[in-house]
PDB file of C-alpha atoms and ligand atoms in Angstrom:
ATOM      1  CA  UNK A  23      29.304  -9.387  -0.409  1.00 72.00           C
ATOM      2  CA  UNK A  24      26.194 -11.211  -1.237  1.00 84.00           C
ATOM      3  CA  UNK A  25      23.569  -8.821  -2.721  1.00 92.00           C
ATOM      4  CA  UNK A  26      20.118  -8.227  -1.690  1.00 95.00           C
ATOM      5  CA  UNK A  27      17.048  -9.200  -3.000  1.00 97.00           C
ATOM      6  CA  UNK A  28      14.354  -7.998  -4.928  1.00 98.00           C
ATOM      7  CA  UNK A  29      10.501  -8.104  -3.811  1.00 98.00           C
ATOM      8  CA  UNK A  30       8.131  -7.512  -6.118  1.00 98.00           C
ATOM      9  CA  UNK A  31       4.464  -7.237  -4.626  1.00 98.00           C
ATOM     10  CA  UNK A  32       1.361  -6.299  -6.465  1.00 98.00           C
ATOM     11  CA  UNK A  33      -2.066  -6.061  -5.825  1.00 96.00           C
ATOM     12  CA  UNK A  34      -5.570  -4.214  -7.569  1.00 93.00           C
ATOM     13  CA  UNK A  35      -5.529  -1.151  -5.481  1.00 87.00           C
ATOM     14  CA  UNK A  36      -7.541  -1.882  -2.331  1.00 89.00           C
ATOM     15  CA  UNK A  37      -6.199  -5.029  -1.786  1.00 92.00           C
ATOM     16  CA  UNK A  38      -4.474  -4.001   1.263  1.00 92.00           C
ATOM     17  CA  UNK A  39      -0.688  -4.080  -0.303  1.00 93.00           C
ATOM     18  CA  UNK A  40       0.466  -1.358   1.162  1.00 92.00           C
ATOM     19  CA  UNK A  41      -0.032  -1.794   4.950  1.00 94.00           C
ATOM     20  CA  UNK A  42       1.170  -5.621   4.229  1.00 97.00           C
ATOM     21  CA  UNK A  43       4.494  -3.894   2.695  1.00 97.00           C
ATOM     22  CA  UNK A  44       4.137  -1.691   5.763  1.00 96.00           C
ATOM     23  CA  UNK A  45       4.183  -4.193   8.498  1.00 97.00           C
ATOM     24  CA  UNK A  46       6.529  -6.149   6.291  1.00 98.00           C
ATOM     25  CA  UNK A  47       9.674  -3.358   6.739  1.00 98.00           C
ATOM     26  CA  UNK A  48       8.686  -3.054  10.453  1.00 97.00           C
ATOM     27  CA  UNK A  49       9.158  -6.515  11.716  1.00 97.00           C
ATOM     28  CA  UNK A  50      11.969  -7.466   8.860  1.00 98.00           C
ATOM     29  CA  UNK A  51      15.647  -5.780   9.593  1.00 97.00           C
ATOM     30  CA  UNK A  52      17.705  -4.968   6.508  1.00 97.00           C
ATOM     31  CA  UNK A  53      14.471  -4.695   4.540  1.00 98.00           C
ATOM     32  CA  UNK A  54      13.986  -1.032   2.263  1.00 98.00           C
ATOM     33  CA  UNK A  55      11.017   0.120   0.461  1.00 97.00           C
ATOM     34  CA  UNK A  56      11.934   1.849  -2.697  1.00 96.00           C
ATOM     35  CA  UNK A  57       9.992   5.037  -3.129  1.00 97.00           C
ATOM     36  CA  UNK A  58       8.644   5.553  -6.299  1.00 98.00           C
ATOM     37  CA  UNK A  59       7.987   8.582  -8.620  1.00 98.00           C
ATOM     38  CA  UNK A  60       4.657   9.841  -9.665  1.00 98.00           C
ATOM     39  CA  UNK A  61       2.824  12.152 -11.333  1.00 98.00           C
ATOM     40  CA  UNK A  62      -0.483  12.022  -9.342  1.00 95.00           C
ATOM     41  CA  UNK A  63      -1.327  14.326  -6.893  1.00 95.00           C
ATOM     42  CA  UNK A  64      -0.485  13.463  -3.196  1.00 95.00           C
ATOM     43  CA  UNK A  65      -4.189  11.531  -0.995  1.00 87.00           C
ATOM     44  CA  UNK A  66      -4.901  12.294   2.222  1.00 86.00           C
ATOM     45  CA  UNK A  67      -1.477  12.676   4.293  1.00 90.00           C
ATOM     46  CA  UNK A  68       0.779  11.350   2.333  1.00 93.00           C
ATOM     47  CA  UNK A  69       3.958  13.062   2.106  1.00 96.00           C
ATOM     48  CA  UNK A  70       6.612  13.934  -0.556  1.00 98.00           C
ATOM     49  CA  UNK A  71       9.725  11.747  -0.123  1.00 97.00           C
ATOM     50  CA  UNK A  72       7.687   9.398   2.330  1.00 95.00           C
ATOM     51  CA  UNK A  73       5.510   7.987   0.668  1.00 95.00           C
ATOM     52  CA  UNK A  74       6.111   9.029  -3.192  1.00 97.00           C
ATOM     53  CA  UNK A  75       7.821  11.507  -4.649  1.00 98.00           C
ATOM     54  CA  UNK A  76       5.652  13.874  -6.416  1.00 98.00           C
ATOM     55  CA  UNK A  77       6.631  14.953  -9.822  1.00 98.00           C
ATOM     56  CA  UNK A  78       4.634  17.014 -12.529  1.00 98.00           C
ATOM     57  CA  UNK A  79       4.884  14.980 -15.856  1.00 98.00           C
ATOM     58  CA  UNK A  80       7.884  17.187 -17.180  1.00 98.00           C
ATOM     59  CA  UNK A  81      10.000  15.925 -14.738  1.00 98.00           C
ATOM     60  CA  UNK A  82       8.783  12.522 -14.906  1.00 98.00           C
ATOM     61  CA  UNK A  83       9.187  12.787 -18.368  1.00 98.00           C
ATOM     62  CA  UNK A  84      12.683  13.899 -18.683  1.00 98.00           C
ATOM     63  CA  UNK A  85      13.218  10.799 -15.805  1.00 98.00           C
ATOM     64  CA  UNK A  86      12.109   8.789 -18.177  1.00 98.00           C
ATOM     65  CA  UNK A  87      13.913   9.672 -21.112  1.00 98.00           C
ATOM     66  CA  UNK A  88      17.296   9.925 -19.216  1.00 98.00           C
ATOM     67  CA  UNK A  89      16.604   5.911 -18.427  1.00 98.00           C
ATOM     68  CA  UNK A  90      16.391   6.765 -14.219  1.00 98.00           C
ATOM     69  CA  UNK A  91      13.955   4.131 -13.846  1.00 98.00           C
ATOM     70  CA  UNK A  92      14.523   0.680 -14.043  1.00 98.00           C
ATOM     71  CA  UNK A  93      10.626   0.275 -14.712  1.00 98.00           C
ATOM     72  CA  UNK A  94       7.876   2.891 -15.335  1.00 98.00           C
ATOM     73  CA  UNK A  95       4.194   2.661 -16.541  1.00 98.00           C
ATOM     74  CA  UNK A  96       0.807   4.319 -16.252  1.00 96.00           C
ATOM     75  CA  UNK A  97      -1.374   3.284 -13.946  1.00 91.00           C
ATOM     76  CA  UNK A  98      -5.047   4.982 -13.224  1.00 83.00           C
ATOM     77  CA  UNK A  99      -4.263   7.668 -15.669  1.00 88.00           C
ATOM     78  CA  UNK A 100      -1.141   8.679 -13.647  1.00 95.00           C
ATOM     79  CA  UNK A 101       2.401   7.808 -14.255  1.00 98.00           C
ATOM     80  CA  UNK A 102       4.991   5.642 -11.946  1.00 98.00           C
ATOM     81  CA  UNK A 103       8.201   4.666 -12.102  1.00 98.00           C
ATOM     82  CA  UNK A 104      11.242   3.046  -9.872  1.00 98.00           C
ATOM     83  CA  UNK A 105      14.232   4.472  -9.714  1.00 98.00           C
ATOM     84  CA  UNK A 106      17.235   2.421 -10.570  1.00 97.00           C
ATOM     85  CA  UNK A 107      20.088   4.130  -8.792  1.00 97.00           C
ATOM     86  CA  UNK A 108      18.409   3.657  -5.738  1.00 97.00           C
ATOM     87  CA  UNK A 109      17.223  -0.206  -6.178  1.00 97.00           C
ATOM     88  CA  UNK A 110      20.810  -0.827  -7.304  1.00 97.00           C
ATOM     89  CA  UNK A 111      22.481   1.149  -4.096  1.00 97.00           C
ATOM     90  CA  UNK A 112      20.152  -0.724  -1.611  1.00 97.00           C
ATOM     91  CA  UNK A 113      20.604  -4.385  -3.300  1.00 97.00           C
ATOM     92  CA  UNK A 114      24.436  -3.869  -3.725  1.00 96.00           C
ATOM     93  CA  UNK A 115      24.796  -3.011  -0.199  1.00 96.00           C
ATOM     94  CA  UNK A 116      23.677  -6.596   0.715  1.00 94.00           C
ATOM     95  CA  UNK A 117      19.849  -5.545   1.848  1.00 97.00           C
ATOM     96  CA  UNK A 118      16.877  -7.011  -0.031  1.00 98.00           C
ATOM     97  CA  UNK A 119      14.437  -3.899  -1.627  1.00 98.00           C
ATOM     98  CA  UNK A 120      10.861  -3.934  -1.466  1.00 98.00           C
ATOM     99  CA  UNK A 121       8.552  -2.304  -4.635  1.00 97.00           C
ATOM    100  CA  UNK A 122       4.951  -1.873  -4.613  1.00 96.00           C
ATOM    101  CA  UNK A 123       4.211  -1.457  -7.857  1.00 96.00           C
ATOM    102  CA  UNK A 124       1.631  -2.818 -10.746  1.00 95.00           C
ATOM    103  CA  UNK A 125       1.437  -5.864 -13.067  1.00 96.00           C
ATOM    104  CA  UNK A 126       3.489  -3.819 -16.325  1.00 97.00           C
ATOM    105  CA  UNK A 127       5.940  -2.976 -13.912  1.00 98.00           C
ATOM    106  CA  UNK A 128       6.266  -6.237 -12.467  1.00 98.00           C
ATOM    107  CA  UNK A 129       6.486  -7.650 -15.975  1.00 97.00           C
ATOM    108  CA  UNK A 130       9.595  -5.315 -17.422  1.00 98.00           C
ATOM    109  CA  UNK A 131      11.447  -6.084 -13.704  1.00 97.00           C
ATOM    110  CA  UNK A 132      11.230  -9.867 -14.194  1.00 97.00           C
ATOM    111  CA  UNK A 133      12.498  -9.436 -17.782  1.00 96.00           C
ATOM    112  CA  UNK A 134      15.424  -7.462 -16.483  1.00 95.00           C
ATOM    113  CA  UNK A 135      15.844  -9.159 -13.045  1.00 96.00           C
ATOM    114  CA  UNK A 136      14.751 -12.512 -13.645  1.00 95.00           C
ATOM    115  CA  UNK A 137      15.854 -13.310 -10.135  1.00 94.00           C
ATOM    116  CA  UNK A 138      13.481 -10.868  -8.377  1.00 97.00           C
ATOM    117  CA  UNK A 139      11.191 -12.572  -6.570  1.00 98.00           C
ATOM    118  CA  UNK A 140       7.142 -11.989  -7.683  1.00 98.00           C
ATOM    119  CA  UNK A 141       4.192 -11.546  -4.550  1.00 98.00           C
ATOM    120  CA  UNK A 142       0.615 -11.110  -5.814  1.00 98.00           C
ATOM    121  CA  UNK A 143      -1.646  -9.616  -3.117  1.00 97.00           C
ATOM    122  CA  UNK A 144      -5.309 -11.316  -3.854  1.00 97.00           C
ATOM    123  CA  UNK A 145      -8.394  -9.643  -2.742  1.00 95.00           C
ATOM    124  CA  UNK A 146     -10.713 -12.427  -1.280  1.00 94.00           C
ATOM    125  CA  UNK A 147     -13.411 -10.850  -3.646  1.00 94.00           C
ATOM    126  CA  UNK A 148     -14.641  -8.035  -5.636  1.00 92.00           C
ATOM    127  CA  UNK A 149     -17.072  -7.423  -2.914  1.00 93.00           C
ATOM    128  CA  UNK A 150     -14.668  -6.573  -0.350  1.00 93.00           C
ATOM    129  CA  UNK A 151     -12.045  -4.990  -2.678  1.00 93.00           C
ATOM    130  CA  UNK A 152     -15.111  -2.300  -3.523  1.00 92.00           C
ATOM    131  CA  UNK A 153     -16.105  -2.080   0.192  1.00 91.00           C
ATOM    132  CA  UNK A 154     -12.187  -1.725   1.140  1.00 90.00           C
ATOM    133  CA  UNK A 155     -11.746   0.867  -1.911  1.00 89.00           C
ATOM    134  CA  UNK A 156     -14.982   2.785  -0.343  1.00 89.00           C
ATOM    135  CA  UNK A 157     -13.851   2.618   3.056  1.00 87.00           C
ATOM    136  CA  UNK A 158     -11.169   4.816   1.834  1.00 78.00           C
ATOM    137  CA  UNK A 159     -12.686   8.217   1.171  1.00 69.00           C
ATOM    138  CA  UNK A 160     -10.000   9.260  -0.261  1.00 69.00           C
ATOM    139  CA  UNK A 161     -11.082   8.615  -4.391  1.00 72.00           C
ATOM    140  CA  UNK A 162     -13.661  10.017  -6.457  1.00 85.00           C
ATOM    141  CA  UNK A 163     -16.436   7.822  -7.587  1.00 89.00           C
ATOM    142  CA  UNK A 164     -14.680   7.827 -10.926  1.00 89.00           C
ATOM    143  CA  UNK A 165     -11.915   6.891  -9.517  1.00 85.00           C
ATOM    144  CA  UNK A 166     -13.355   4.120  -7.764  1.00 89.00           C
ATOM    145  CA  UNK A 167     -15.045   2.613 -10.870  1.00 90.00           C
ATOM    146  CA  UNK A 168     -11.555   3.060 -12.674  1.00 88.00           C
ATOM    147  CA  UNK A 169      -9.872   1.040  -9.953  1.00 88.00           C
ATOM    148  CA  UNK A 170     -12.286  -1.901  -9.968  1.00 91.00           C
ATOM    149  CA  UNK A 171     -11.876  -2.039 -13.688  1.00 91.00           C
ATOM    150  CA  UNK A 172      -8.101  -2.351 -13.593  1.00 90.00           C
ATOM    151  CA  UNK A 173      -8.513  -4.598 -10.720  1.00 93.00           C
ATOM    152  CA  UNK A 174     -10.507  -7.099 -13.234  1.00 93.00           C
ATOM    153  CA  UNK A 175      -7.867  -6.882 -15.573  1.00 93.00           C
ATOM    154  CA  UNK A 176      -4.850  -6.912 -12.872  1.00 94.00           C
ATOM    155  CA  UNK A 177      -5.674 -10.374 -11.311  1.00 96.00           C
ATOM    156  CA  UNK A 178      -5.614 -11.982 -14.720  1.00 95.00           C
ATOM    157  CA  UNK A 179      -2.019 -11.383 -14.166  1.00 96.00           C
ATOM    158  CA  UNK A 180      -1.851 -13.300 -10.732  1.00 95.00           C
ATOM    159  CA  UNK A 181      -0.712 -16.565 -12.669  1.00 96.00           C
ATOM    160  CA  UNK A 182       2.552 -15.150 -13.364  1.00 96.00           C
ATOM    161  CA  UNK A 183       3.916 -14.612 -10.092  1.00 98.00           C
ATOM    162  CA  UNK A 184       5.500 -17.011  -8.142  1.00 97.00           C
ATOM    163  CA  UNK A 185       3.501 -16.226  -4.960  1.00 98.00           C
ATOM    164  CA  UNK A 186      -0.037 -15.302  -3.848  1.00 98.00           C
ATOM    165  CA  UNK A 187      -1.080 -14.356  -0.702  1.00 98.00           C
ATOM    166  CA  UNK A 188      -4.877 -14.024  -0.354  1.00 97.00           C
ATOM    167  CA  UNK A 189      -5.500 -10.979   1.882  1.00 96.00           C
ATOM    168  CA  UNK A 190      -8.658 -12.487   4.082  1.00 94.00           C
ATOM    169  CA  UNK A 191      -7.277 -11.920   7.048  1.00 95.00           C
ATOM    170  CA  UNK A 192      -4.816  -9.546   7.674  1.00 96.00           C
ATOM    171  CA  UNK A 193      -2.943 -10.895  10.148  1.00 97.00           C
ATOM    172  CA  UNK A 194      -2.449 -14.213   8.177  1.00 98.00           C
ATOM    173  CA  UNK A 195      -1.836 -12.243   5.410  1.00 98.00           C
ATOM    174  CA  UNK A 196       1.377 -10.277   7.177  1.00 98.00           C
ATOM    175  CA  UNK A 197       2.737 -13.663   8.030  1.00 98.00           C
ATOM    176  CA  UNK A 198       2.456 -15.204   4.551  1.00 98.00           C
ATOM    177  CA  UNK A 199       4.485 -12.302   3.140  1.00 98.00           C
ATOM    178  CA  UNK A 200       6.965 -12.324   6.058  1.00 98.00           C
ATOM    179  CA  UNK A 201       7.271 -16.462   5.404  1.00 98.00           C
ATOM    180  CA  UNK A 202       8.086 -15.684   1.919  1.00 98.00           C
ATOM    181  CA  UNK A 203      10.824 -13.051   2.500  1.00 98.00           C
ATOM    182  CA  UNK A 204      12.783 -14.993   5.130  1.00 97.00           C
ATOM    183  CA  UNK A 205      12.685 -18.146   3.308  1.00 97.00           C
ATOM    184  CA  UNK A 206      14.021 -16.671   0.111  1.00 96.00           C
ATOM    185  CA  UNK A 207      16.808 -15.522   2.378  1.00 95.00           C
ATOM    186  CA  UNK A 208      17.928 -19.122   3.435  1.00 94.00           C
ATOM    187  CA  UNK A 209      17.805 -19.947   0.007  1.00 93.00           C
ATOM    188  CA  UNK A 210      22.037 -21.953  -0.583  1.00 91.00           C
ATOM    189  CA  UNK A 211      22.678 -19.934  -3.661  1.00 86.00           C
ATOM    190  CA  UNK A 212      22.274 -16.666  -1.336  1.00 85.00           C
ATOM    191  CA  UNK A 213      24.497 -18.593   1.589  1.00 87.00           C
ATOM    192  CA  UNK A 214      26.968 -20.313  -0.490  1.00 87.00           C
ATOM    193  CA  UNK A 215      30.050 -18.571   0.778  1.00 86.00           C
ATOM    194  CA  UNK A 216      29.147 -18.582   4.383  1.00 88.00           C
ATOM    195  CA  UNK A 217      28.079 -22.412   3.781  1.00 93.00           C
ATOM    196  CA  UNK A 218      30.690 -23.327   2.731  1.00 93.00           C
ATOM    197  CA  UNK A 219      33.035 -21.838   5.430  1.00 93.00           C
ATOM    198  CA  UNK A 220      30.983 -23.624   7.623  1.00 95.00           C
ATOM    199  CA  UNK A 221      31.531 -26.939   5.720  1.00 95.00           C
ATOM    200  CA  UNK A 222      35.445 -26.220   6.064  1.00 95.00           C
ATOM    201  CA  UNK A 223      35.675 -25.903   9.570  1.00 95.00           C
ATOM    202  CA  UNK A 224      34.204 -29.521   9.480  1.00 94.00           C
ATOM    203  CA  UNK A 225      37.474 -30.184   7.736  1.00 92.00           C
ATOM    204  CA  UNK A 226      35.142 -30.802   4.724  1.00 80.00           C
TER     205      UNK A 226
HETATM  206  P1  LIG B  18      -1.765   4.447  -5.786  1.00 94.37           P
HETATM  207  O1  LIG B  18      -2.097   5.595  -6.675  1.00 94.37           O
HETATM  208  O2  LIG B  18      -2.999   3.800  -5.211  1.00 94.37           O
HETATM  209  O3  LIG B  18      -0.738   4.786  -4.734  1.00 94.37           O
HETATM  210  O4  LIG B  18      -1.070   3.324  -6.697  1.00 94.37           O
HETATM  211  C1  LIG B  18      -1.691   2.881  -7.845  1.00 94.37           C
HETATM  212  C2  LIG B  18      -0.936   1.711  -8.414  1.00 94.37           C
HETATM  213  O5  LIG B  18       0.350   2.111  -8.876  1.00 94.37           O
HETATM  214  C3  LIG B  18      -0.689   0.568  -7.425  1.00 94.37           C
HETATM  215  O6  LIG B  18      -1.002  -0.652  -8.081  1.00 94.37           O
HETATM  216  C4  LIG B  18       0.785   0.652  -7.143  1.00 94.37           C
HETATM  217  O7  LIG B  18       1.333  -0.609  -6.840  1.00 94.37           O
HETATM  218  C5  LIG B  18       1.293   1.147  -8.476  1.00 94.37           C
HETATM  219  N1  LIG B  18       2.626   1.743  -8.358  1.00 94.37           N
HETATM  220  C6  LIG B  18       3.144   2.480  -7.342  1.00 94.37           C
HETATM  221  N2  LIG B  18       4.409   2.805  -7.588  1.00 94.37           N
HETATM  222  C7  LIG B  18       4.721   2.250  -8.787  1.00 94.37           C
HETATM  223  C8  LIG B  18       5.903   2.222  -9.586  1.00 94.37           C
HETATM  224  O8  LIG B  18       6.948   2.765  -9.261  1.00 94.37           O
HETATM  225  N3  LIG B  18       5.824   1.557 -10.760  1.00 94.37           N
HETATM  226  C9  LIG B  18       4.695   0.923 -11.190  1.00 94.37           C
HETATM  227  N4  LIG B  18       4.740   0.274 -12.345  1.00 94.37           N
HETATM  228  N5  LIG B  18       3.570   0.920 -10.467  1.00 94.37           N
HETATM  229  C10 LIG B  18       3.578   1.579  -9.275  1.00 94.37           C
END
């Protein structure tokens, strides 16, 4: 069986990655979002297994050190991670995985998996990322000025993905990302077997 792909996406937080990787896995079939692992404290209604899974630092810790996660890093004073059993179950059984996740992350997948596929989420400006990251209510002021910092530093990194989506509009925005993920799937290299059956039954 052909395996899946990986999707990297990134974004400063604010940039609206998450509902894009949101309406991505409702209108794409055999699409899965890997959960991640973190040792922040749950925002607003997020929920344990949904959208994270919530770990103090000894756990994530001994993760870590067991080599569960096929990337890790600390972002905003917290730490993240993906877990590799569950990437490599999903991509094995022939469906293409989804991470949100940050620029080091991105970084040690692509030197692992140079195949995965890199998506950086733009903010049209800092303006708006603020405004968006305000709208919120769910940080601190702290933790608002922390997260336009990082985002200064993060879309430095924007040059080494192999797509950007600038996130002016969302709609346009969804279908950018959606464009991107079903045209990596008609890629030959992913469709060689069933091509070439195809081709045969031409008597080629
Ligand atoms: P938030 O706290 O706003 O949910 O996420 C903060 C940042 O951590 C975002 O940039 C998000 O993409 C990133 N992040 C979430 N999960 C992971 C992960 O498993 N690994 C890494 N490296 N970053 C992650």
């Amino acid at each position: 069986m052909t395996e899946g792909n990986l999707f990297i996406v990134s974004a400063p937080s604010g940039a609206g990655k998450s509902s894009l990787v949101h309406h991505a896995l409702k209108t794409i079939d055999n699409l899965c979002y890997s959960i991640s692992y973190t040792t922040r404290q749950p925002r607003g209604l997020e929920q344990n297994g949904k959208d994270y899974y919530f770990v103090s630092q000894d756990v994530f810790k001994f993760m870590r050190e067991n080599g569960e996660f096929l990337e890790c890093a600390e972002v905003h004073g917290n730490y993240y991670g993906t877990h590799q059993a569950t990437t490599d179950k999903i991509i094995k059984s022939g469906k293409d995985v989804i991470l949100d996740i940050d620029v080091q992350g991105a970084a040690q997948i692509k030197e692992k998996m140079p195949k995965a596929i890199s998506i950086f989420i733009l903010p049209p400006s800092p303006e708006i990322l603020e405004s968006r990251l305000r709208a919120r209510a769910e940080n601190t002021e702290a933790d608002i000025e922390r997260r336009l910092k990082n985002a200064r530093d993060e879309i430095k990194h924007c040059k080494d993905y192999q797509f950007v989506i600038v996130n002016d509009e969302f709609g346009n925005a969804c279908r950018a990302l959606e464009a991107i993920i079903r045209a990596e799937r008609q890629v030959l290299s992913r469709q060689l077997d069933k091509t070439e059956l195809i081709i045969k039954s031409f008597g080629g």
